[in-house]
Coordinates of C-alpha atoms in Angstrom, one line a residue:
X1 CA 0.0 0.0 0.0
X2 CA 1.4 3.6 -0.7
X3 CA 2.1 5.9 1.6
X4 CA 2.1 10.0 1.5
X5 CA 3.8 11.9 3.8
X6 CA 2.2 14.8 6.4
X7 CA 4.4 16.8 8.4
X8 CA 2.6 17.9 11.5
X9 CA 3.8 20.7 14.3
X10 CA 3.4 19.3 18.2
X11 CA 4.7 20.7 21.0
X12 CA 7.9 19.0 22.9
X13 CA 6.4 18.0 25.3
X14 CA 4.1 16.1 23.8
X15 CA 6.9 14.5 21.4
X16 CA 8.5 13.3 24.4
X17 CA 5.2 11.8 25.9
X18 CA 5.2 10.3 22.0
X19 CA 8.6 9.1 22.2
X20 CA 8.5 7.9 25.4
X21 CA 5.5 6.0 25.0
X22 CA 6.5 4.4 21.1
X23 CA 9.9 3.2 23.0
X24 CA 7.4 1.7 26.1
X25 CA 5.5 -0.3 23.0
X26 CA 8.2 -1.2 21.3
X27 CA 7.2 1.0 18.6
X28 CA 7.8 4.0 16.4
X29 CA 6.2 7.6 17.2
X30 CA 5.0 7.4 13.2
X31 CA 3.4 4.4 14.1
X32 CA 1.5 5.5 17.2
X33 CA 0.4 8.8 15.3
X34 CA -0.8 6.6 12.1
X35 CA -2.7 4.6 14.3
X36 CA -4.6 7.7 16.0
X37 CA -5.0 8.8 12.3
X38 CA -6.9 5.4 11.6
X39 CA -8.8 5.6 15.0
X40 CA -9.9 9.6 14.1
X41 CA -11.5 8.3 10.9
X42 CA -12.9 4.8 11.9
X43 CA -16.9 4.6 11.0
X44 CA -18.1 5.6 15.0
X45 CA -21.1 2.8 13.8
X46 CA -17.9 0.0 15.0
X47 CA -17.6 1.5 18.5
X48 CA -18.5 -0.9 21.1
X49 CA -19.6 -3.9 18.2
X50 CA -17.4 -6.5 19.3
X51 CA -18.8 -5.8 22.6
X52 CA -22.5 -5.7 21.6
X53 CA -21.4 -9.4 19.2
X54 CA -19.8 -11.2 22.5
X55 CA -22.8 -10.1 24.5
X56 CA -25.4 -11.8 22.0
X57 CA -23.2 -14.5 21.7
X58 CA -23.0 -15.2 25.7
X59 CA -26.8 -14.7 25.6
X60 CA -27.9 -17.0 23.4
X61 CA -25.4 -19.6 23.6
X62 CA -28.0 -22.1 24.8
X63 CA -29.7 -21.8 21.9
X64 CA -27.2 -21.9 19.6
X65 CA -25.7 -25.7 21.2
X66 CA -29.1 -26.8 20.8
X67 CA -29.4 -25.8 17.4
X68 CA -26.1 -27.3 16.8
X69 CA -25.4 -29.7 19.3
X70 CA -22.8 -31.6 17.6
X71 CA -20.6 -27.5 17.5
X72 CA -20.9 -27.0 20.9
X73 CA -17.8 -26.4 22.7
X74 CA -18.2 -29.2 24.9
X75 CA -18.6 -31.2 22.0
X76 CA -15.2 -30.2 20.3
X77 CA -11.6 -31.5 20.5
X78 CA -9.5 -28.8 22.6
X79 CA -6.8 -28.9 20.3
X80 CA -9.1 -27.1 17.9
X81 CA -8.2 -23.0 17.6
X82 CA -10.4 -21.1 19.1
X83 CA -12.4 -23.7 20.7
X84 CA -12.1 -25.0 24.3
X85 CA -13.3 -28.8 25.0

């Protein structure tokens, strides 16, 4: 994927908080401000759905082994990814 370059101004302080923190992650400062970018411009109809998708799937669980009894967790071989025996 291309890139383009943007130059932005911030004060020192906040570099250091930057530098200081992309050093903490293991990261770079480009990287943690690229990912703010991404998170400024993410559709706000996202926030809180894997939330909302793991509460729907905790509440109708029971349902869903009954429907499919021979997927339910219990049913499955542990060594299976993603799945717990």
């Amino acid at each position: 994927m291309a890139s383009k370059p943007v130059t932005i101004r911030v004060p020192e302080e906040l570099h250091a908080q930057l530098q200081e923190r992309a050093e903490t992650e293991g990261t770079t400062v480009t990287a943690l401000i690229t990912e703010a970018a991404n998170n400024a411009v993410r559709d706000p109809r996202l926030e809180g759905a894997a939330e909302v998708f793991r509460a729907f799937v905790a509440d109708n669980a029971d349902a869903f082994d009954a429907a499919f009894p021979d997927d339910a967790p219990s049913q499955l071989d542990a060594s299976r990814p993603g799945r717990a025996a």
